[in-house]
Each structure stands twice: as structure tokens, then as C-alpha cells.
Short mmCIF file of C-alpha atoms in Angstrom, two decimals:
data_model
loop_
_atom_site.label_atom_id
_atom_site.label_comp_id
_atom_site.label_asym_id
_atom_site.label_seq_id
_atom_site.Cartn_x
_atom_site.Cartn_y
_atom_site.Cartn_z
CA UNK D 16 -81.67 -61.13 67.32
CA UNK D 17 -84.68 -60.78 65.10
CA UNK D 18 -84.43 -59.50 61.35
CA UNK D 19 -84.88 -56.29 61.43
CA UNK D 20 -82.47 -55.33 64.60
CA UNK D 21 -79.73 -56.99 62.87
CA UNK D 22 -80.59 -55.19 59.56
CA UNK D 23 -80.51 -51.84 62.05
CA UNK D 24 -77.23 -52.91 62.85
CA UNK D 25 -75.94 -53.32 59.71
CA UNK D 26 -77.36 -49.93 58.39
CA UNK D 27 -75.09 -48.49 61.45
CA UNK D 28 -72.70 -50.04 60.68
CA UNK D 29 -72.56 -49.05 57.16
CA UNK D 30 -73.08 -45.32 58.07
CA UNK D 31 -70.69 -45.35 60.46
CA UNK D 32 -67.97 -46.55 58.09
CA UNK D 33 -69.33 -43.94 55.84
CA UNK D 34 -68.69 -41.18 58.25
CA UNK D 35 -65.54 -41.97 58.89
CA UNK D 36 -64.40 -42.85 55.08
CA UNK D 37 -65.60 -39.12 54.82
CA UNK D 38 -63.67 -37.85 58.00
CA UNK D 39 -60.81 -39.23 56.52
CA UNK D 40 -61.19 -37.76 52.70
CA UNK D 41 -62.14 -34.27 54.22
CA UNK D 42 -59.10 -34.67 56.36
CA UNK D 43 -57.26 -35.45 53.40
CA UNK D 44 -59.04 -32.75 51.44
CA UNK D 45 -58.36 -30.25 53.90
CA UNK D 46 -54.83 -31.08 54.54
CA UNK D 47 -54.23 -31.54 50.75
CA UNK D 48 -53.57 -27.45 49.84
CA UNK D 49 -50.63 -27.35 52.82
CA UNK D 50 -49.51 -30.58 53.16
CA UNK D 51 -46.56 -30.20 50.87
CA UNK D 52 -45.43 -27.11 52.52
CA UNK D 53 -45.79 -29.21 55.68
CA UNK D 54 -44.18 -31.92 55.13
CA UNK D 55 -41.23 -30.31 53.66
CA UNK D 56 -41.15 -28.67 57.01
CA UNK D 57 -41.58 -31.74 58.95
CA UNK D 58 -38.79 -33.85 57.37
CA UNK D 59 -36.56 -31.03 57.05
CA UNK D 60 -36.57 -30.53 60.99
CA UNK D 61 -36.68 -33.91 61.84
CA UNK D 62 -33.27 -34.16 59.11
CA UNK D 63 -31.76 -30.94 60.31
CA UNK D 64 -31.60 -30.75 56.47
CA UNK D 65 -33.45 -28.71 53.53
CA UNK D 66 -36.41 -30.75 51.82
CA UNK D 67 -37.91 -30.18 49.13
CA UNK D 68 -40.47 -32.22 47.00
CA UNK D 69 -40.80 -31.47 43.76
CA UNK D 70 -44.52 -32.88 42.64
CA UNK D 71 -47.95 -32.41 44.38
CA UNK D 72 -48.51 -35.00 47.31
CA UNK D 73 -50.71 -38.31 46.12
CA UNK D 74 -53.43 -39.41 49.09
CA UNK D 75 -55.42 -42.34 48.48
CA UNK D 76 -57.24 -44.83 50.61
CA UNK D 77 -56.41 -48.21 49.16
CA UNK D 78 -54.75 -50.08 50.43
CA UNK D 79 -54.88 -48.67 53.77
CA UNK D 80 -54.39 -44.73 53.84
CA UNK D 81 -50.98 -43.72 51.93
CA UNK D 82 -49.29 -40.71 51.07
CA UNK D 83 -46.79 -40.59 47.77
CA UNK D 84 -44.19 -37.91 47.40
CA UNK D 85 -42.35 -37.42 44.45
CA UNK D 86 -39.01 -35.86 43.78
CA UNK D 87 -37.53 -35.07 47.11
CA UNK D 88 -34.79 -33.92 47.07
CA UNK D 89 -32.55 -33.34 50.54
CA UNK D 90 -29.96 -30.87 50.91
CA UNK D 91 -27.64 -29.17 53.41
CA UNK D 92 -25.65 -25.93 53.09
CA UNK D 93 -26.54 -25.85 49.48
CA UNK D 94 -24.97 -29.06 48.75
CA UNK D 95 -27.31 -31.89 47.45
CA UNK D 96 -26.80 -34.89 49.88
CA UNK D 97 -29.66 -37.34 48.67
CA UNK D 98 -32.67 -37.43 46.46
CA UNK D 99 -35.50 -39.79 45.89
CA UNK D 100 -37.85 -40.59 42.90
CA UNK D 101 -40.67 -41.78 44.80
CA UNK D 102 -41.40 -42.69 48.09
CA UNK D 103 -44.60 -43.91 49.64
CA UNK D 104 -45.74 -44.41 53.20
CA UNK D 105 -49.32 -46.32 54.57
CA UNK D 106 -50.15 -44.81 57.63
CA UNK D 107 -51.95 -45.71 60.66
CA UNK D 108 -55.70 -44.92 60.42
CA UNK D 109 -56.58 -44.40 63.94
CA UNK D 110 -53.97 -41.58 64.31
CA UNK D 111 -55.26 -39.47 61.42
CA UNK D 112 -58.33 -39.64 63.40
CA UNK D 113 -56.41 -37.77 66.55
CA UNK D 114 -54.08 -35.27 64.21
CA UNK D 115 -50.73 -37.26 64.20
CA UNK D 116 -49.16 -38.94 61.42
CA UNK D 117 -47.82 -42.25 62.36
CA UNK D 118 -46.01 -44.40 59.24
CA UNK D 119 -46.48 -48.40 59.16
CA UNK D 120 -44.81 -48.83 56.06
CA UNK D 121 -42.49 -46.90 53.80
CA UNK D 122 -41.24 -47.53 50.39
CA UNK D 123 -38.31 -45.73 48.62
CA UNK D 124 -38.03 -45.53 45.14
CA UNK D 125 -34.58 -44.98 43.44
CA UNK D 126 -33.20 -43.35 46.27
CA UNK D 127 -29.53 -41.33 45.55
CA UNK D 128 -27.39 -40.60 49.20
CA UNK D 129 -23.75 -39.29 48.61
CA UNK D 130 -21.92 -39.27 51.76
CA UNK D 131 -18.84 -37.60 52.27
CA UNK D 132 -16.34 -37.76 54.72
CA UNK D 133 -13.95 -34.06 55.27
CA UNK D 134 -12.17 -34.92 58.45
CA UNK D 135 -12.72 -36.54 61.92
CA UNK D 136 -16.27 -36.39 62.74
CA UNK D 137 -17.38 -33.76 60.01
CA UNK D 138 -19.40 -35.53 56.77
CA UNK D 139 -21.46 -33.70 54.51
CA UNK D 140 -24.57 -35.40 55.80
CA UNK D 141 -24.70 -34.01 59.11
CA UNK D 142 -27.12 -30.92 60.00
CA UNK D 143 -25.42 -27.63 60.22
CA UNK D 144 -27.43 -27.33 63.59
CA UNK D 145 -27.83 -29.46 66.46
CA UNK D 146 -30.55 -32.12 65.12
CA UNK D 147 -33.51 -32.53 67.72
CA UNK D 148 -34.13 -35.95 69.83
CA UNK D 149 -36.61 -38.05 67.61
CA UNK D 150 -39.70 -40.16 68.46
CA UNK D 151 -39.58 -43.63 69.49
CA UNK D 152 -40.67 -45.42 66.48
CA UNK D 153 -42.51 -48.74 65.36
CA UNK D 154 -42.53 -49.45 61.58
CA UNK D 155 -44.05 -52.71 60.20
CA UNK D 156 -41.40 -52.47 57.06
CA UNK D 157 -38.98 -50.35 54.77
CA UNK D 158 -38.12 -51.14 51.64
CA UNK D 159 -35.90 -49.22 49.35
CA UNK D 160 -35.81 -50.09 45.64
CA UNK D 161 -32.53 -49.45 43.10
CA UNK D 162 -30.96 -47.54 45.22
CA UNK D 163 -27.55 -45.82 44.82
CA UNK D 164 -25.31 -44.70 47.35
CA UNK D 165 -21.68 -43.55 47.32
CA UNK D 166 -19.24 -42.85 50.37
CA UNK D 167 -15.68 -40.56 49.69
CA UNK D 168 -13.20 -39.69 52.54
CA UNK D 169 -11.27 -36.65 51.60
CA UNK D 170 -8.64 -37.62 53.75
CA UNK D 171 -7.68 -41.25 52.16
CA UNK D 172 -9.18 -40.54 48.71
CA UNK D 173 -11.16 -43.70 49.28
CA UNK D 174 -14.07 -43.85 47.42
CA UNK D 175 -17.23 -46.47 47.62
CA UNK D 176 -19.87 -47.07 45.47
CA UNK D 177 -22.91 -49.39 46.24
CA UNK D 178 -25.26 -49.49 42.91
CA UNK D 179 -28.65 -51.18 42.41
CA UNK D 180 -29.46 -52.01 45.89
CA UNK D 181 -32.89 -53.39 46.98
CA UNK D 182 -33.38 -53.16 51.22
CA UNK D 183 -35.83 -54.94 52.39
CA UNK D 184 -36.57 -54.22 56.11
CA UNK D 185 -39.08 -55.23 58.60
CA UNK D 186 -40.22 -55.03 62.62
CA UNK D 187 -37.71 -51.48 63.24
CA UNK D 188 -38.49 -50.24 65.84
CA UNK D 189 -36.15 -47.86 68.56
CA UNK D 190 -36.89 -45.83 71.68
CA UNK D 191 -36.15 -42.25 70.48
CA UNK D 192 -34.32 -39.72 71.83
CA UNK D 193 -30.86 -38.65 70.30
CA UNK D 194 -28.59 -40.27 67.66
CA UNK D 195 -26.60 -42.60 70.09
CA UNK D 196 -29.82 -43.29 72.01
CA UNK D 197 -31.66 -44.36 68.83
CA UNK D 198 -28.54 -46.65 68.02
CA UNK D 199 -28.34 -48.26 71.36
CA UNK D 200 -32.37 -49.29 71.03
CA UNK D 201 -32.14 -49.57 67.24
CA UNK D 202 -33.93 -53.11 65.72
CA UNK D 203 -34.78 -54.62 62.83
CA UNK D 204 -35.11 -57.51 60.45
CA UNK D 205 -34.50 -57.62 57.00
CA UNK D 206 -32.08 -58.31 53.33
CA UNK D 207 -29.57 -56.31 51.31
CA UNK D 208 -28.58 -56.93 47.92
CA UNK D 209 -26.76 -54.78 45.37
CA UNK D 210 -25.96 -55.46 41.69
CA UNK D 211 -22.04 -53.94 42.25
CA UNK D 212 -19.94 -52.72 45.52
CA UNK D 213 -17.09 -51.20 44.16
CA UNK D 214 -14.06 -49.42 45.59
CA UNK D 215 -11.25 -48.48 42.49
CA UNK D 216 -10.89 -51.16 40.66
CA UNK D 217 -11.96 -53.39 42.91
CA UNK D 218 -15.68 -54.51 41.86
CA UNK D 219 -18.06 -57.25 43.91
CA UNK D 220 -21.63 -58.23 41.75
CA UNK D 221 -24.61 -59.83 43.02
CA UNK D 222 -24.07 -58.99 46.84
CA UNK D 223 -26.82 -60.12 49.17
CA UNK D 224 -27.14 -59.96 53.20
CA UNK D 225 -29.38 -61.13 55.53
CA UNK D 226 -29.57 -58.19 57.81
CA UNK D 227 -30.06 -58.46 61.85
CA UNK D 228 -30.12 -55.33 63.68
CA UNK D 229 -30.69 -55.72 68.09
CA UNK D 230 -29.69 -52.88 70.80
CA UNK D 231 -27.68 -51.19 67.66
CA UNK D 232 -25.58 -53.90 66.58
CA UNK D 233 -26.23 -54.44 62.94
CA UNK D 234 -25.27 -58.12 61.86
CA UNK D 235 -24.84 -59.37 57.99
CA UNK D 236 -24.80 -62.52 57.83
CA UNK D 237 -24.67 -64.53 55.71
CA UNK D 238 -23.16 -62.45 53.17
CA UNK D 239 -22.02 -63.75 49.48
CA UNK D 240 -21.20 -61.40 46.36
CA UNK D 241 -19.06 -62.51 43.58
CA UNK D 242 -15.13 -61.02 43.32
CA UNK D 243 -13.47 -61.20 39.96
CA UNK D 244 -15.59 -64.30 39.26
CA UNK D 245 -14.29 -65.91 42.44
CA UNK D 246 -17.49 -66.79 45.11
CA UNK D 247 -17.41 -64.74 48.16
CA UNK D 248 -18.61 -65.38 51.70
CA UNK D 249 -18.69 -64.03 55.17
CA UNK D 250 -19.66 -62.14 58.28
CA UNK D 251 -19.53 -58.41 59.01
CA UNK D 252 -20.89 -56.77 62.12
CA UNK D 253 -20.92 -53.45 63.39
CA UNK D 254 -21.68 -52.84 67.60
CA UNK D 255 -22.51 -48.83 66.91
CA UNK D 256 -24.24 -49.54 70.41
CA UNK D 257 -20.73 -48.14 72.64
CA UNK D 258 -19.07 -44.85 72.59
CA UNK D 259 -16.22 -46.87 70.55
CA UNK D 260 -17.94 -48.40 67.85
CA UNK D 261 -16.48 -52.13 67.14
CA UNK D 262 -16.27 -53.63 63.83
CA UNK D 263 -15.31 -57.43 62.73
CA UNK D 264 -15.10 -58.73 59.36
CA UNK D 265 -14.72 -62.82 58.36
CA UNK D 266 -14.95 -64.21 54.79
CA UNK D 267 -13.42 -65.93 52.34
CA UNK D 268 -13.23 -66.04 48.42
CA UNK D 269 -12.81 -69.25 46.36
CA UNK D 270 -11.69 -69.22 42.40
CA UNK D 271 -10.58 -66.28 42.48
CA UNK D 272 -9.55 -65.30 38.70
CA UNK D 273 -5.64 -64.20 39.08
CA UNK D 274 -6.18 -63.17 35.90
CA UNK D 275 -8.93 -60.52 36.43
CA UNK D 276 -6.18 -59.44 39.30
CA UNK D 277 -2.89 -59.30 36.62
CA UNK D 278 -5.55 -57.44 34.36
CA UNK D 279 -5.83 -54.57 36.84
CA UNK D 280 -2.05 -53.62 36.14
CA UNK D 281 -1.79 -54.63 32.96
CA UNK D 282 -4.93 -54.27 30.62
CA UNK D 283 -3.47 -56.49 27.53
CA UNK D 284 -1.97 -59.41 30.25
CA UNK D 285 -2.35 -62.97 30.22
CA UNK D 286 -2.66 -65.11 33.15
CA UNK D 287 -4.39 -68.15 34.28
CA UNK D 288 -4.82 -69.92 37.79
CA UNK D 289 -7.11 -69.35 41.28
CA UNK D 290 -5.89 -67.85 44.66
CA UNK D 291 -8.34 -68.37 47.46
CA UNK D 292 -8.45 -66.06 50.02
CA UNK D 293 -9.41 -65.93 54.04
CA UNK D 294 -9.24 -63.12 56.16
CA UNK D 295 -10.49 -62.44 59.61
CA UNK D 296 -10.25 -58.95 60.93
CA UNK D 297 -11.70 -56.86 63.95
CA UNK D 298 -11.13 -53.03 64.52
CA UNK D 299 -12.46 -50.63 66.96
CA UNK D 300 -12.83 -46.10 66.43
CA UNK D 301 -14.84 -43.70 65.58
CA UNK D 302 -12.93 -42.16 62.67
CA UNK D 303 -11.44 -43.76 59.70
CA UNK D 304 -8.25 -43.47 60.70
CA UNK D 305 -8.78 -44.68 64.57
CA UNK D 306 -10.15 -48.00 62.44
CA UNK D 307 -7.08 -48.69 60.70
CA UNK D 308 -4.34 -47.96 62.85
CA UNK D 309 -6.74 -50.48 65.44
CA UNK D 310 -6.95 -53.99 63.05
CA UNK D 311 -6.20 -56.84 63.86
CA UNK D 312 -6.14 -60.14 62.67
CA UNK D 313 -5.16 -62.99 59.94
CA UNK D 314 -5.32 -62.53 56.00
CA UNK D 315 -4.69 -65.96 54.25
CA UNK D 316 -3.80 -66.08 49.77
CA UNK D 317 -3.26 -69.17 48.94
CA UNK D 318 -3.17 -70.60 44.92
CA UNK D 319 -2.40 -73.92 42.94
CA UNK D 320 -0.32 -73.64 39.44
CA UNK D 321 -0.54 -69.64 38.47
CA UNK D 322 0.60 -68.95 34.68
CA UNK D 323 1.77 -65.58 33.79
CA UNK D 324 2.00 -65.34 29.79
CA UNK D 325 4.64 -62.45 28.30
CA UNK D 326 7.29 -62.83 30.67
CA UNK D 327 10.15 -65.38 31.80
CA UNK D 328 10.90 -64.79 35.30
CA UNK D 329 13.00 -67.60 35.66
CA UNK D 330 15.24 -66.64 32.54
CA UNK D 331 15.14 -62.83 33.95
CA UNK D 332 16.65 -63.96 37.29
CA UNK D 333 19.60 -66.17 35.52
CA UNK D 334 20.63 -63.00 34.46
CA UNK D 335 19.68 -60.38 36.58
CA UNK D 336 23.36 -59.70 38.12
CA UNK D 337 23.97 -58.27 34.74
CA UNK D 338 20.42 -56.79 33.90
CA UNK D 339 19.40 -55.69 36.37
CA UNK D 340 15.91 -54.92 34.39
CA UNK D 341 13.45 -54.83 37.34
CA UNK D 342 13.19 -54.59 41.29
CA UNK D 343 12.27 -57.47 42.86
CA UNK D 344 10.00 -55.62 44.75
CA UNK D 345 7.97 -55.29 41.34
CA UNK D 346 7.67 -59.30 42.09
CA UNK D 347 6.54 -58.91 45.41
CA UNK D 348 4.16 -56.32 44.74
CA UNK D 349 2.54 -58.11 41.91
CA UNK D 350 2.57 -62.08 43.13
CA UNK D 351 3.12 -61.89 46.77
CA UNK D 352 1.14 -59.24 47.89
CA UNK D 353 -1.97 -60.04 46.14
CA UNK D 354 -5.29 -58.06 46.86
CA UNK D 355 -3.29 -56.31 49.69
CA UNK D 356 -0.44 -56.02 47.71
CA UNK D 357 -2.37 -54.26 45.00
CA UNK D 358 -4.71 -52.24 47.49
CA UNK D 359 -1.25 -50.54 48.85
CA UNK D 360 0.44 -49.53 46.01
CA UNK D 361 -2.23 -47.85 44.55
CA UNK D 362 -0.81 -44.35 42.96
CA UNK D 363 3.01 -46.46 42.38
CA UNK D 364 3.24 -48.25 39.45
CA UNK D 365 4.17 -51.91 38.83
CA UNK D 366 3.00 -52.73 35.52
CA UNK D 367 6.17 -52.08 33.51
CA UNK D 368 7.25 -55.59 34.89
CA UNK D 369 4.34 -57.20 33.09
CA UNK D 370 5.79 -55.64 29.59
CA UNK D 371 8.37 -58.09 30.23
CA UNK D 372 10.79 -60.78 27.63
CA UNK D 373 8.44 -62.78 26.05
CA UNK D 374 7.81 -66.59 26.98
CA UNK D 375 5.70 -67.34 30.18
CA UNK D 376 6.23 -67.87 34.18
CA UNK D 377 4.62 -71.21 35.45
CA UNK D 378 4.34 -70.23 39.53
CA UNK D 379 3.02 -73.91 41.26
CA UNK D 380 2.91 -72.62 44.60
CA UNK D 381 2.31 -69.96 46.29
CA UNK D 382 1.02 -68.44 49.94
CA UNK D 383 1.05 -64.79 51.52
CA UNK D 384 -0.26 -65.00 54.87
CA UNK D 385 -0.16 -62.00 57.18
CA UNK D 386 -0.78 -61.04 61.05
CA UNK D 387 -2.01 -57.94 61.31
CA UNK D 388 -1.86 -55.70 64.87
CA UNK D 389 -2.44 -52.43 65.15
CA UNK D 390 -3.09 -51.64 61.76
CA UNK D 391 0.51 -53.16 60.79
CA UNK D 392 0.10 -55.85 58.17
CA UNK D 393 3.32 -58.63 59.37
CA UNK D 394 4.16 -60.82 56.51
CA UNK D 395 4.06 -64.25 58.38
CA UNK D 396 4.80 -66.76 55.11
CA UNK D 397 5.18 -64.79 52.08
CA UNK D 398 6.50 -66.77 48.92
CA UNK D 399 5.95 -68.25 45.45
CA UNK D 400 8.06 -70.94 43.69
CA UNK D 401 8.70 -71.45 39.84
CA UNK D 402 10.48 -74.34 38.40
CA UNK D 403 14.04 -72.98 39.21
CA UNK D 404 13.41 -70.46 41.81
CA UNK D 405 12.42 -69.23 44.91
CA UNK D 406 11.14 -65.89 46.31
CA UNK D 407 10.15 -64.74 49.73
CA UNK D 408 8.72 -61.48 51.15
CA UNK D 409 9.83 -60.05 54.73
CA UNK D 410 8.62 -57.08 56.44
CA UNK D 411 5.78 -55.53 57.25
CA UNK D 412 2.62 -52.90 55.97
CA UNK D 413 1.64 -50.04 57.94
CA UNK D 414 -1.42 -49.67 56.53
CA UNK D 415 -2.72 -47.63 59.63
CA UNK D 416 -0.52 -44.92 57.97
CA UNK D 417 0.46 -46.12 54.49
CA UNK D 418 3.70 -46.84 54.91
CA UNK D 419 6.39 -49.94 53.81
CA UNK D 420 7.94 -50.93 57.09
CA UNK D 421 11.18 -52.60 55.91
CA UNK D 422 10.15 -54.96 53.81
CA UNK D 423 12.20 -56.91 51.84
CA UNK D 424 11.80 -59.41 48.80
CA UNK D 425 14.32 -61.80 48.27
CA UNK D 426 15.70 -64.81 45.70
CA UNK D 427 16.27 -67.87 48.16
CA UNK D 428 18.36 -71.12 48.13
CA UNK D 429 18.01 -74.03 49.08
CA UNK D 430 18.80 -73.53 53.03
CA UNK D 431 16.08 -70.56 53.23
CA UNK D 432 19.47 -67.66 52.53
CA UNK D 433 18.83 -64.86 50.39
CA UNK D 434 20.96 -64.63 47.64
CA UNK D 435 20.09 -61.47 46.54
CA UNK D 436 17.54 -59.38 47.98
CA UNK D 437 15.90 -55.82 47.68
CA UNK D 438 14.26 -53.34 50.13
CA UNK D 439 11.37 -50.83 49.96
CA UNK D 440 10.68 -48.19 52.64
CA UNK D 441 8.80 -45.40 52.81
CA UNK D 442 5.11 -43.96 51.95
CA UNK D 443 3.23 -46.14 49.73
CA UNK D 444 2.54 -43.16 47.01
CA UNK D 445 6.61 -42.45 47.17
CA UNK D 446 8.56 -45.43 48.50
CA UNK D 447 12.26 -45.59 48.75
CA UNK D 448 13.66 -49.03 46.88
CA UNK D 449 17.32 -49.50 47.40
CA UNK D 450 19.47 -51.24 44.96
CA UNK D 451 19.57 -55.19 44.93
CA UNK D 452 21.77 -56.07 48.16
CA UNK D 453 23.80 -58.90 46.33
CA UNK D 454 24.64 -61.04 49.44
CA UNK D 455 27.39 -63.41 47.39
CA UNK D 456 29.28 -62.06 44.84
CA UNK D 457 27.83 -62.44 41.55
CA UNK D 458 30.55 -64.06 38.88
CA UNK D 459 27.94 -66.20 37.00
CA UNK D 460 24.09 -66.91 36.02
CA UNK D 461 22.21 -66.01 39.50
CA UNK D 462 20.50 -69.22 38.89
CA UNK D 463 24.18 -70.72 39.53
CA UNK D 464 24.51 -69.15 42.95
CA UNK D 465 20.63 -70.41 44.08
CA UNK D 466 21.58 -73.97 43.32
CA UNK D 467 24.25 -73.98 44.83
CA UNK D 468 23.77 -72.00 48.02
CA UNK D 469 25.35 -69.17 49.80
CA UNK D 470 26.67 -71.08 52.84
CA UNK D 471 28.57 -73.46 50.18
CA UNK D 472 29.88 -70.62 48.01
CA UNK D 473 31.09 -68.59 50.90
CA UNK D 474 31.97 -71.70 53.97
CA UNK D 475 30.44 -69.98 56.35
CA UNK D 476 26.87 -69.65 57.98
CA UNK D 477 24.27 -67.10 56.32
CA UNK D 478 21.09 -65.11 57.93
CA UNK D 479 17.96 -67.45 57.26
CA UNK D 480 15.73 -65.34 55.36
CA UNK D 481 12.69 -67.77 54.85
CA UNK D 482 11.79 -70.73 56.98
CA UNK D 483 7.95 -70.99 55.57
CA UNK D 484 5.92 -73.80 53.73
CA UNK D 485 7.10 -73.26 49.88
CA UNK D 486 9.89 -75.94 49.78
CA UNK D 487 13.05 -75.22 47.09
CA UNK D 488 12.33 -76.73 44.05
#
């Protein structure tokens, strides 16, 4: 090609370029005095939601052609569901040229969703009308940056709160067409990671995810987050692909502070020693309830030497036949239950057991493990030992409907018989706790009787009340 054909060229080439740089800015131009108006339009439909944006639209051409919209704020039935301080999208070039907007990238800036939950099937975030079949869609990447979203259910009072999340998503793509066809093609790549999850008092920091999506079955793993200052780690997955969603959680926690626990019931408590926990736990349903009454599984608390400062359970017990100054379900509630233990009793109170006698409780051993079937937590080996006693948990949590299911704590001898033991029934917001069931008659120091054993006291053969791992000491 001789010089001044390939200097033609380039001179076409340049003007071409030129022509359609200035296709694109009149488009843009053009566009520019209704495109607000239109794409509060075009969200809201494709929502079934209100949108509106609260600053002129930003066009630009570097890098790549972009929109920014600023202050959006989404809304249904006059109720504010979900805002966003910025968000930006790069869109394809080639489609501008043809009159259809088609995203490769979007970015979300301090996004704000608050979803909430009044009954089976019926959340604040869902369109007052039916919403319309969407596109099949192909997006290079989403990110959204310091976002904050919260999730209440009316029903359970359950409240969760996920703060200072970064998403990070890339290659989504699904084949359109309504919500549980979009699920069922759904894909994507990508990380999670929040500063704090939080549900009551119960706070995780420093969450992160890796985050597989394929055919709508969304898969974190791994994930680690730090649990009153114990390390966290696990699997969760979520198959929203069926008509049934299925859900399955693994993880455990190491170190975890039983302090930090003891300090949730008792602000100005003492207490030193680690639990670990291990829990494995599918369910299956479409509402929340549906998910609970279906788990099933194994939760695992395990800890080494536990040391509860303010309180001498071991002199309370000598004379509790006389005192009578607690329930010994206050003791199950607050050592053997542990995180579940704590989780159920929210609303009843056990923390005037931790304004106890003075002196300290040294626990060496303890271990609550639990089956759980139909949303029925089964205590499996449930007990604790201090230098001179022994206490065991029987029973069960209905947790599908928050209810004690005869359970009973109990002081054991040597031989696994309860001495004395004490049951709790009922609702978990308004149990029923009998009086202690004194199985021997108590002339002397209770601490007498454990020693030396109901079969001896009474020659003859007693119920076997525990037969787990926590030997007498």
C-alpha cells in the first residue's frame, strides 16, 4: 500500500470515529432533557416499584460510555424500601447505536434495602402489581460498595442487620422471563464481605464469602466472620432453583469468649474460658416458619475449664434443700444451653442467677450436643461438671414453635440418678417451671445425698437420668 492510500485510510478512519463520537454525544445530548424522566420510568416498571432520582443524570464517554444517577430512591405503597447514593452503569456502545440500553457493568454506591417480612409470602418489597417477565441478561460485573441492608419478620420479631457490605460480582448472567425462571437460570461469580451481621445481641465482624451462584443455587463458601472474638467458619447454600427452596448450613466457631456470652445476661459479669462450637443443619420451605419446623441436624458446644466469678454454685447446691434460691433451670439455661440456650429464652430472664453469693464456679467440663428433627432441638448429651457436682439437661426445644418440650435439668450422682431435678414447659416467652422434684428426701447438705447416691440412700434401683460423657467427679 503506497503512502498516500494508507494516509487516506487513516483520515477515514479518523472521521469515521469522529462521526460516531458525535452520534453518540448528540444521542446523549438529545436524550439528556428526558432521560431522567425515563429512566425513572424504566426502573420503576421493570421494579414494579416507584423510582425516583433525585440529581440530574451524569453521561460521559470515558471510560467506555456511562451513565451516573444520584439519589434514587425506591419505594412502594408510600413506604421507602431502598435508596442509593450513587450508582453508575458502562454500557454497551454498539446498542446505543440501535436505541437500546444494554448495561456491562454496574456500580452501587451506599446502597440502603430494608426488607420486611408481614406474613407468609407478603414482604414489603414486593410490587403491589404483578411485576412483568424481565430480559435475559449478560453483565460483565456488579459491585455494590458500603452497603446496608436490614431484614424484620413481623411474625417472629426477628430482626437482621448486615452493615458495611462490599459485593463484588462478576459473569451474571440469566435467561429472563419471570422471578422463578430468572432463579432457575440465575449465575454468577463473585465475594461478600460485611464489617457486622447482627441479629439481637448476637454480633459477627469481618464476614467474607466467596460467592458461587449456577442454575439458582447460590453457594458461600468459604465463609469466615469473627463471633464474640471466637473464629468462625463454614458453608451455607441456598437451591432457590425448586418450588421448595432448600437450605443447608455447616460451620464451626473456635475460642469462643464465654465471657462475651455471660456478658449478654449480665453486663457487670465475670467469666473466663472457650466453648467451640459445630453445627450442621439443612431445612427446606418457602416461609419462615415452613424452615424451622423442617431442620434438621447436629449442633455440637463443647469447652475446657469455664470460670464464672460472683457466684458459688457448688456452695449454693450444698444447701439448696433449704434455699431454695434459684431454679436449676436458671443453670441450664445459662451453661448448658449455650448460644441455643440463650437464642430461646430471649424475652425470659435468667440473669438474676448471675447476681449470685459471692466467690466463683470453676466448670472443667462441659458438652451440649443436640439432634435436631423437625425443627425439635433433642438434647443428646447435655452436662457440665464442677469440682463437687454434676448437672445434666433432658428434654427437648421446639424451636419450630418456641416451645420447652419437657425438659428437665437435674443434680446427678454418681450412678447417672437425679437427685433432685426441675422441669420447664411451656412457650419460651412464658414457660411453666415446676418446683424442684426432690427424688430422696432431703435431711442434710444436698452435696451429702450426691456423694452418696440415691440407690444407696434408698436400697433400691433409681431412673438413670444421664448416661453421657461428663464422668462424676
Amino acid at each position: 500500500m503506497t503512502r498516500p492510500i494508507r494516509n487516506a485510510v487513516v483520515v477515514v478512519s479518523v472521521l469515521a470515529a469522529l462521526v460516531l463520537a458525535v452520534q453518540i454525544v448528540a444521542w446523549l445530548i438529545v436524550k439528556t432533557e428526558w432521560a431522567r424522566e425515563g429512566v425513572e420510568t424504566g426502573l420503576g416498571d421493570a421494579l414494579g416499584m416507584e423510582v425516583e432520582i433525585g440529581q440530574p443524570l451524569q453521561l460521559g464517554l470515558l471510560p467506555g460510555v456511562n451513565v451516573t444517577l444520584t439519589d434514587l430512591e425506591v419505594s412502594t405503597q408510600e413506604q421507602v424500601v431502598a435508596t442509593v447514593g450513587r450508582a453508575n452503569a458502562r454500557l454497551a456502545m454498539l446498542s446505543l447505536l440501535t436505541g437500546t440500553v444494554r448495561p456491562l457493568e454496574l456500580h452501587l454506591e451506599r446502597p440502603v434495602l430494608s426488607v420486611e417480612r408481614y406474613g407468609p409470602g407478603v414482604f414489603n418489597v414486593y410490587p403491589s402489581e404483578p411485576r412483568p417477565e424481565l430480559d435475559d441478561l449478560s453483565l460483565r460485573q456488579f459491585q455494590a460498595s458500603d452497603a446496608r441492608v436490614t431484614y424484620a419478620d413481623q411474625a417472629s420479631e426477628l430482626e437482621f442487620r448486615f452493615e458495611q457490605c462490599d459485593l463484588d460480582l462478576r459473569n451474571i448472567r440469566h435467561a429472563g422471563g419471570m422471578v422463578e425462571q430468572v432463579l432457575a437460570t440465575l449465575a454468577a461469580e463473585g465475594e461478600l464481605k460485611c464489617g457486622t451481621v447482627s441479629q439481637d445481641a448476637y454480633t459477627a465482624t469481618d464476614m467474607s464469602a466467596q460467592v458461587h451462584v449456577k442454575d439458582g443455587v447460590f453457594d458461600l463458601e468459604p465463609v469466615s466472620a469473627t463471633i464474640f472474638e471466637g473464629q468462625a467458619s463454614g458453608r451455607f447454600e441456598a437451591d432457590l432453583s425448586s418450588d421448595t427452596p432448600l437450605f443447608s448450613l455447616q460451620g464451626s466457631i473456635s475460642g469462643l469468649d464465654f465471657g462475651a456470652l455471660m456478658v449478654m445476661l449480665e453486663p457487670d459479669q465475670s467469666s473466663t474460658g472457650t466453648l467451640a462450637l459445630e453445627l450442621a443443619l439443612d431445612a427446606r420451605g418457602t416461609t419462615w416458619q415452613d424452615i424451622r419446623n423442617s431442620v434438621a441436624g447436629t449442633i455440637s458446644l463443647r469447652s475446657g475449664v469455664l470460670v464464672l466469678d460472683g457466684y458459688d454454685l457448688d456452695e449454693e447446691l450444698d444447701n439448696y434443700a433449704d434455699t431454695q434460691r434459684f431454679n436449676l433451670v436458671d443453670v441450664g439455661a445459662v451453661f448448658l444451653g449455650g448460644p441455643l440456650g440463650l437464642a430461646v429464652t430471649r424475652g425470659y430472664s435468667f440473669s438474676d442467677l448471675l447476681r449470685g453469693s459471692g466467690g466463683s464456679t470453676t466448670i472443667d467440663r462441659m458438652v451440649s450436643e443436640w439432634t435436631v428433627e423437625g425443627g425439635v432441638a433433642q438434647a443428646r448429651d447435655v452436662a457440665f461438671r464442677t469440682p463437687e457436682n454434676r448437672l445434666a439437661l433432658a428434654g427437648a426445644l421446639d424451636v419450630g414453635n418456641y416451645r420447652f418440650d419437657d425438659m428437665r435439668v437435674a443434680v446427678i450422682d454418681s450412678d447417672g440418678c437425679a437427685v433432685v431435678e426441675q422441669k420447664i414447659t411451656g412457650p419460651f416467652r412464658e414457660p411453666e417451671i415446676e418446683q424442684p422434684n426432690f427424688l430422696v428426701a432431703a435431711a442434710g447438705p444436698l452435696l451429702d445425698l450426691v456423694k452418696s447416691g440415691v440407690q444407696k440412700v434408698t436400697g433400691s434401683d433409681c431412673e438413670v437420668f444421664y448416661t453421657g460423657s461428663i464422668a462424676h467427679p
